mmCIF file with all atom_site columns, C-alpha atoms in Angstrom:
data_model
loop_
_atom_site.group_PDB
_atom_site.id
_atom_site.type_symbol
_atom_site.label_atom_id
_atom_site.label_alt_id
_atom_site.label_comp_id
_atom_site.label_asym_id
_atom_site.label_entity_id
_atom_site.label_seq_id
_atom_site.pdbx_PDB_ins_code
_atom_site.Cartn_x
_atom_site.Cartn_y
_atom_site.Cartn_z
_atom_site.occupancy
_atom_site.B_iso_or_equiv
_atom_site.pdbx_formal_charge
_atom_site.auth_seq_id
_atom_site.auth_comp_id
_atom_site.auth_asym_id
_atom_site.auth_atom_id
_atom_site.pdbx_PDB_model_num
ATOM 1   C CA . UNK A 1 1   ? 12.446  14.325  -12.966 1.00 63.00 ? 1   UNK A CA 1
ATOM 2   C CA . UNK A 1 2   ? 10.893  11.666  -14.850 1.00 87.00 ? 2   UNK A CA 1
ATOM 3   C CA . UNK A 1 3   ? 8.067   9.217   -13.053 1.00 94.00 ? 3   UNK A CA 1
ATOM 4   C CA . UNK A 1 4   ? 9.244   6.033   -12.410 1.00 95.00 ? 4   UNK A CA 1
ATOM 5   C CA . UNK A 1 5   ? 7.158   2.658   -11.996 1.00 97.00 ? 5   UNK A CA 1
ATOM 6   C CA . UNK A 1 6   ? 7.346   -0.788  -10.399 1.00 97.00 ? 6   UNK A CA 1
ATOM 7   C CA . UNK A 1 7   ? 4.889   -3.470  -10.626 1.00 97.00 ? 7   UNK A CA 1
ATOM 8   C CA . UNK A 1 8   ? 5.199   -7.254  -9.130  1.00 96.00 ? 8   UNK A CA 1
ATOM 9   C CA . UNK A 1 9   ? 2.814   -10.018 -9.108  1.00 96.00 ? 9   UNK A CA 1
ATOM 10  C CA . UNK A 1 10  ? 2.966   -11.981 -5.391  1.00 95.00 ? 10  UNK A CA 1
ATOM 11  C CA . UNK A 1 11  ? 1.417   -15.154 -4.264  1.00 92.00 ? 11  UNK A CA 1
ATOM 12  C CA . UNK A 1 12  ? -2.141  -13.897 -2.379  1.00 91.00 ? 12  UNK A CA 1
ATOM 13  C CA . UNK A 1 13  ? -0.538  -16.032 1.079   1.00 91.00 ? 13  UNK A CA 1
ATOM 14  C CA . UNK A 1 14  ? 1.204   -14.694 4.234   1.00 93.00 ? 14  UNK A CA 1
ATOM 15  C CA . UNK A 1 15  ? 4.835   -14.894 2.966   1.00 94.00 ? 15  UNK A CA 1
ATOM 16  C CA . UNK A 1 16  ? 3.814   -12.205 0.488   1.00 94.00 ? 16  UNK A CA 1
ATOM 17  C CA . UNK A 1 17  ? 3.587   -9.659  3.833   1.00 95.00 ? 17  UNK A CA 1
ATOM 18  C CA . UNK A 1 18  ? 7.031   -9.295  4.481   1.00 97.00 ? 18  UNK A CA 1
ATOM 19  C CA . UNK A 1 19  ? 8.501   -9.802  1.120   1.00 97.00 ? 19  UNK A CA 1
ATOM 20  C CA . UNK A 1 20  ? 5.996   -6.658  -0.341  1.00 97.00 ? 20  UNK A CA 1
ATOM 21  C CA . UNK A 1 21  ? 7.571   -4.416  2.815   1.00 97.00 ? 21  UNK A CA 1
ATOM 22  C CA . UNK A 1 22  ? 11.252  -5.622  2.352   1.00 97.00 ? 22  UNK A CA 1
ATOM 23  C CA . UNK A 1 23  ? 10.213  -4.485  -1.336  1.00 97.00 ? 23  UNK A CA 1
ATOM 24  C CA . UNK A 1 24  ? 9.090   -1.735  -0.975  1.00 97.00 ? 24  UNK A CA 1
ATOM 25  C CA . UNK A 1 25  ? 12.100  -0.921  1.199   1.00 97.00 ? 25  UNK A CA 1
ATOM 26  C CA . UNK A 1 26  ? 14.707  -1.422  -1.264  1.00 97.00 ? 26  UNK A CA 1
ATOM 27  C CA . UNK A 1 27  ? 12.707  0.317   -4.393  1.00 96.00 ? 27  UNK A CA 1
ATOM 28  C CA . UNK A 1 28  ? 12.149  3.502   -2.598  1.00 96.00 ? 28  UNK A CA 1
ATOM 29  C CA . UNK A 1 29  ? 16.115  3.210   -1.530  1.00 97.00 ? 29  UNK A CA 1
ATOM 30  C CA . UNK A 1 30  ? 17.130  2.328   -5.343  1.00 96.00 ? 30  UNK A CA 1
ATOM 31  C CA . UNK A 1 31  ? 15.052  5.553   -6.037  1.00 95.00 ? 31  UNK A CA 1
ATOM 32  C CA . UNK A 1 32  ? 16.502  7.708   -3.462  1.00 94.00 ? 32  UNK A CA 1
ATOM 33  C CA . UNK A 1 33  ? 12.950  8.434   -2.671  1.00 94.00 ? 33  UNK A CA 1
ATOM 34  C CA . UNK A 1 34  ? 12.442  11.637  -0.131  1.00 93.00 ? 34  UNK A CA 1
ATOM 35  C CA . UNK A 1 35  ? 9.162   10.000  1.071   1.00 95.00 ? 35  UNK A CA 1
ATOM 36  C CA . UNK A 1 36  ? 9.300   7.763   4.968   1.00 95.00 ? 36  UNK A CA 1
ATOM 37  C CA . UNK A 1 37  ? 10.402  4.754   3.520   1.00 96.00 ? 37  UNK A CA 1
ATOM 38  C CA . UNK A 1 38  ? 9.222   3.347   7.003   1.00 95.00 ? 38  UNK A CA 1
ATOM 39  C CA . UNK A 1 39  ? 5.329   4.513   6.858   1.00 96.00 ? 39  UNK A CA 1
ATOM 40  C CA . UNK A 1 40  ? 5.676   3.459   3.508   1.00 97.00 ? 40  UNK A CA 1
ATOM 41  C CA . UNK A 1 41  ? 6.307   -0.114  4.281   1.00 97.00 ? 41  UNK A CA 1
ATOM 42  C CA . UNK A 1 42  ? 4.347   -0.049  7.349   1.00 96.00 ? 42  UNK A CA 1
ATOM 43  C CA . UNK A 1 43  ? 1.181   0.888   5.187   1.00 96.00 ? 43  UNK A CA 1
ATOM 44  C CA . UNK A 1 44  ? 1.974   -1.478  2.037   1.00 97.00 ? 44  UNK A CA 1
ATOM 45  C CA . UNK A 1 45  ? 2.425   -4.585  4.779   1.00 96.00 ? 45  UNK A CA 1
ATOM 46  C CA . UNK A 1 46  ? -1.393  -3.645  6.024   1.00 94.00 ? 46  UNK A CA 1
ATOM 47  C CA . UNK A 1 47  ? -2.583  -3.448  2.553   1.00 95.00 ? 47  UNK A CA 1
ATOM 48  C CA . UNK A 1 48  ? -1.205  -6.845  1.632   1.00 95.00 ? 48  UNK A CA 1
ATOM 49  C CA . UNK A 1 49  ? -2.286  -8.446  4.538   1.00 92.00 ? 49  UNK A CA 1
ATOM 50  C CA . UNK A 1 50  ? -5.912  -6.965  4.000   1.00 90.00 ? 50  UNK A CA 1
ATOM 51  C CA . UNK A 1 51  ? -5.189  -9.224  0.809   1.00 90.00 ? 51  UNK A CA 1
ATOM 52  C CA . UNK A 1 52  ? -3.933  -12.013 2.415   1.00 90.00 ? 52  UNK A CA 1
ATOM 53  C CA . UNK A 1 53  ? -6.825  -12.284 5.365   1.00 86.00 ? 53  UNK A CA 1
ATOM 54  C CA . UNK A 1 54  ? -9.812  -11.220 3.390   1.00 79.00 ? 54  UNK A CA 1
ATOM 55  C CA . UNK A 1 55  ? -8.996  -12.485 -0.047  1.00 79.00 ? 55  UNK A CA 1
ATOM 56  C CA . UNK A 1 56  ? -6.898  -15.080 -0.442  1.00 66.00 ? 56  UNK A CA 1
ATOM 57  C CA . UNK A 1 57  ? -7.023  -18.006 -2.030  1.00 68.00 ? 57  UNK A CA 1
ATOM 58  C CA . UNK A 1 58  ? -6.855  -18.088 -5.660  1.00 66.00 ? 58  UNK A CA 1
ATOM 59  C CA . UNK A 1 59  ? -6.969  -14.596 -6.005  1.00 73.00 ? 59  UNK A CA 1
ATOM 60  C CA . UNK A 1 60  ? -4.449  -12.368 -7.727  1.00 90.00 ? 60  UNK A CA 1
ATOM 61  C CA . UNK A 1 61  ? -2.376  -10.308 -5.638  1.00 94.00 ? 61  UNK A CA 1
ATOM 62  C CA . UNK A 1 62  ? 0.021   -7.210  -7.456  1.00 96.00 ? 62  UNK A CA 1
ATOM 63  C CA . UNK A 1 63  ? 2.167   -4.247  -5.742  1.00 97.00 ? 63  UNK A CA 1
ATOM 64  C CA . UNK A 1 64  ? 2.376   -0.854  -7.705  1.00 98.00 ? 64  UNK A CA 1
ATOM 65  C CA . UNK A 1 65  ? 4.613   1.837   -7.046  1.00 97.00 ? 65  UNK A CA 1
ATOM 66  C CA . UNK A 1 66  ? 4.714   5.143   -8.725  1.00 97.00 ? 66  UNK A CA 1
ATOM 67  C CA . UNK A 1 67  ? 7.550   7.735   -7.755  1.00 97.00 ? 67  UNK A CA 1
ATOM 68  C CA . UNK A 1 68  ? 7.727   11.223  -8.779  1.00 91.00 ? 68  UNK A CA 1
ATOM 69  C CA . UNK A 1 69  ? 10.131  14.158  -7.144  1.00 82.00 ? 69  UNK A CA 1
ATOM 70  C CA . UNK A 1 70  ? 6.406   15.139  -5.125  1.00 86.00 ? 70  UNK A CA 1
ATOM 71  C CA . UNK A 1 71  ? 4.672   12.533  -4.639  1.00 94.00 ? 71  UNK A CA 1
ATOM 72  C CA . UNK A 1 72  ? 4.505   8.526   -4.319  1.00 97.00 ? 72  UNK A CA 1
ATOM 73  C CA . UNK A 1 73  ? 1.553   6.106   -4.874  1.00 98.00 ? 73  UNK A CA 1
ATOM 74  C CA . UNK A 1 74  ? 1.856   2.521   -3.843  1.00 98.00 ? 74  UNK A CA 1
ATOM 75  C CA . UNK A 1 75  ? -1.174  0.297   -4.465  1.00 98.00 ? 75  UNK A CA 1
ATOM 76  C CA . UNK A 1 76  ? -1.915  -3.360  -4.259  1.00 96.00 ? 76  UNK A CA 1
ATOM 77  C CA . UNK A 1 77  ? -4.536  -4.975  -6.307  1.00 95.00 ? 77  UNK A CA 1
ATOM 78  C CA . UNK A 1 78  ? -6.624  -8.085  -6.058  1.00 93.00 ? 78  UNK A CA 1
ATOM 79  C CA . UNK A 1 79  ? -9.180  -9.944  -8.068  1.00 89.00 ? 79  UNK A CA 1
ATOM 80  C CA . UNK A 1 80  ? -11.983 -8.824  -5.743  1.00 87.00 ? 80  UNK A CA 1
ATOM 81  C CA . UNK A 1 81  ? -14.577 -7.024  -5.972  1.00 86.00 ? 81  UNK A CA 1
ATOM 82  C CA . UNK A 1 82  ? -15.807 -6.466  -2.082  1.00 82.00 ? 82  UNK A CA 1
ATOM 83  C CA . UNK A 1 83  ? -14.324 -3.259  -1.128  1.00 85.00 ? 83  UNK A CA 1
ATOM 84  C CA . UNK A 1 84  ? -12.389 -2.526  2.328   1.00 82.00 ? 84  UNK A CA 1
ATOM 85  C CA . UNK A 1 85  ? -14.186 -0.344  5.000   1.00 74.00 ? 85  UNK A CA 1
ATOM 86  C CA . UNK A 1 86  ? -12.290 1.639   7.880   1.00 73.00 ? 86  UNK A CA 1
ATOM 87  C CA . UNK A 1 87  ? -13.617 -0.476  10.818  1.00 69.00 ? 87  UNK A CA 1
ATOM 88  C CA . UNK A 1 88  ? -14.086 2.053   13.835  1.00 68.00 ? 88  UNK A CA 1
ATOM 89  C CA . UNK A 1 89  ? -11.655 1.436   16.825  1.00 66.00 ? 89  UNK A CA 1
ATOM 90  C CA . UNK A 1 90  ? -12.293 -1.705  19.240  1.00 61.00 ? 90  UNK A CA 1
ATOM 91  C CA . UNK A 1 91  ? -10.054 -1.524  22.122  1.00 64.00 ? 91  UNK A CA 1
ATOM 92  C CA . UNK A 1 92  ? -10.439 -5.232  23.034  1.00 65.00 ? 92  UNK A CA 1
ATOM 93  C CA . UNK A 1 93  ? -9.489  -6.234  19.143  1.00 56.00 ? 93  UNK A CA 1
ATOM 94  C CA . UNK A 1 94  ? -6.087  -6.575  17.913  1.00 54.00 ? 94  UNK A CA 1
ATOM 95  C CA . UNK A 1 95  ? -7.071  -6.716  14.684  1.00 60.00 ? 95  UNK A CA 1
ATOM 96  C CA . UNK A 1 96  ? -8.818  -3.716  12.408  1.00 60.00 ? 96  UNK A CA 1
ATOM 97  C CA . UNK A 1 97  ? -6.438  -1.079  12.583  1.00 68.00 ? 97  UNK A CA 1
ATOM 98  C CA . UNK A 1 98  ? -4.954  -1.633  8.764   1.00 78.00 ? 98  UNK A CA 1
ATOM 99  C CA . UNK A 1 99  ? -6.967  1.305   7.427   1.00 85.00 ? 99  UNK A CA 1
ATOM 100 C CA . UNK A 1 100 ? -7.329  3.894   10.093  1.00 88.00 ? 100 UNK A CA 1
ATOM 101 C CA . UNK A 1 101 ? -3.217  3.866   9.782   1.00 89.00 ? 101 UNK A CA 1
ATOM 102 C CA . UNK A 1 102 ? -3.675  4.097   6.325   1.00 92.00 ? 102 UNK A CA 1
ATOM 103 C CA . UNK A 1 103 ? -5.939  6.725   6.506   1.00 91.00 ? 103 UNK A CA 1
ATOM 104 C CA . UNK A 1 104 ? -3.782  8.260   9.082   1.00 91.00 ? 104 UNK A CA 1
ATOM 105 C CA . UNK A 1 105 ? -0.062  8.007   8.158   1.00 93.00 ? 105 UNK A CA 1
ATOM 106 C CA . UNK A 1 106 ? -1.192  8.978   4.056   1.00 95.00 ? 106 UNK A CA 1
ATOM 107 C CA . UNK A 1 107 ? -1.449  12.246  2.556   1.00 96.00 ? 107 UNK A CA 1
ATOM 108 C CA . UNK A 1 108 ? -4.783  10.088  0.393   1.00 96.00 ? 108 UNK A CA 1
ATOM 109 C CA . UNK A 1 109 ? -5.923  7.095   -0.354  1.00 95.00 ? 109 UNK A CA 1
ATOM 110 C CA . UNK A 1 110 ? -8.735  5.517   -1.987  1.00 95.00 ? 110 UNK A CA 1
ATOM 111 C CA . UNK A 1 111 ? -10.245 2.381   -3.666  1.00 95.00 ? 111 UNK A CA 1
ATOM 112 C CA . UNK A 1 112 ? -11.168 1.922   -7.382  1.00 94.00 ? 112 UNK A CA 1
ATOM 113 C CA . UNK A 1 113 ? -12.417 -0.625  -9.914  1.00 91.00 ? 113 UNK A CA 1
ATOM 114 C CA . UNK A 1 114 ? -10.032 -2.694  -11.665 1.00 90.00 ? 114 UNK A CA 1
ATOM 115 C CA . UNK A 1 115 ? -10.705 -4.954  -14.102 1.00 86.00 ? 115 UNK A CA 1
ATOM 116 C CA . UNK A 1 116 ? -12.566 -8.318  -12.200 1.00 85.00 ? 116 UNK A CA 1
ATOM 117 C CA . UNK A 1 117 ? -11.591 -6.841  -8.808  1.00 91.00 ? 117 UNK A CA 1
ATOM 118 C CA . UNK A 1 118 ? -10.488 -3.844  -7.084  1.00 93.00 ? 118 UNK A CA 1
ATOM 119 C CA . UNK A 1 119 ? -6.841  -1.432  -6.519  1.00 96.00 ? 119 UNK A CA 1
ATOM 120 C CA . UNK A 1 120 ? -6.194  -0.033  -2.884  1.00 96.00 ? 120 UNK A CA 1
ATOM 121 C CA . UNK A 1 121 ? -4.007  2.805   -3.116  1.00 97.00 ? 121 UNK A CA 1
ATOM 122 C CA . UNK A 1 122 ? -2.502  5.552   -0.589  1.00 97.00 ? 122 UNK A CA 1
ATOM 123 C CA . UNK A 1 123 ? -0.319  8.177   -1.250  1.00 97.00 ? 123 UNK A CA 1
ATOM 124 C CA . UNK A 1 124 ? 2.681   9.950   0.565   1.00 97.00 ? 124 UNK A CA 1
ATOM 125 C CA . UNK A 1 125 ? 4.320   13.409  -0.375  1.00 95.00 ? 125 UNK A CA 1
ATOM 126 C CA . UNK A 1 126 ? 8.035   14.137  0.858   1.00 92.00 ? 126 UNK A CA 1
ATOM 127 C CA . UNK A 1 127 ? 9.200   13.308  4.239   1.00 76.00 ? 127 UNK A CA 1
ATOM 128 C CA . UNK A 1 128 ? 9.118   17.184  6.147   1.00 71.00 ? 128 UNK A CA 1
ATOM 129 C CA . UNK A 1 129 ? 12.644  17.653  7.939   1.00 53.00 ? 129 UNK A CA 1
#
């Protein structure tokens, strides 16, 4: 099987979070992709909102996807350079969860350079029946 790519520039403002999971959603359909299309979305809507609530503004704001038979890598980029940190678990915040489930629900992730800012990736192998 060949690998196959996707790549789509959004807006860096809240309406990007559910368009980049209803995305993602219908590309790994399209692909017939044997990865949980529902962790999948689940993780790209906390990387995009990372986006939206700690970078915003003018920023640039882009969703990868790479699909092979074993393996598929979603990542969203963004024009900064401040990297993201797993916060440890507050019980009395609602908010700071985005990358423990990312570190959680992904077989890897990581951070790296790119260009002026940075790309936040995770990966997922096959769903196990």
């Amino acid at each position: 099987m060949s690998t196959l790519t996707a790549s789509i520039d959004l807006p860096p403002n809240p309406a990007s979070v559910p368009v980049a999971r209803r995305l993602v959603r219908q590309l790994l359909q399209g692909w017939d992709a044997r990865q949980d299309h529902d962790d999948a979305a689940l993780l790209v809507t906390e990387l995009v909102a990372n986006v939206v609530d700690h970078v915003g503004g003018t920023s640039c704001l882009t969703l990868e996807a790479t699909y092979s038979e074993d393996w598929l890598r979603l990542a969203v980029v963004d024009c900064s350079p401040a990297r993201p940190a797993v916060q440890a678990a507050d019980p009395e915040s609602v908010r700071g969860r985005g990358l423990r489930m990312v570190e959680v629900l992904s077989d890897r992730w990581g951070c790296e350079d790119h260009r002026d800012g940075k790309r936040v990736w995770f990966e997922l192998r096959p769903a196990r029946l």
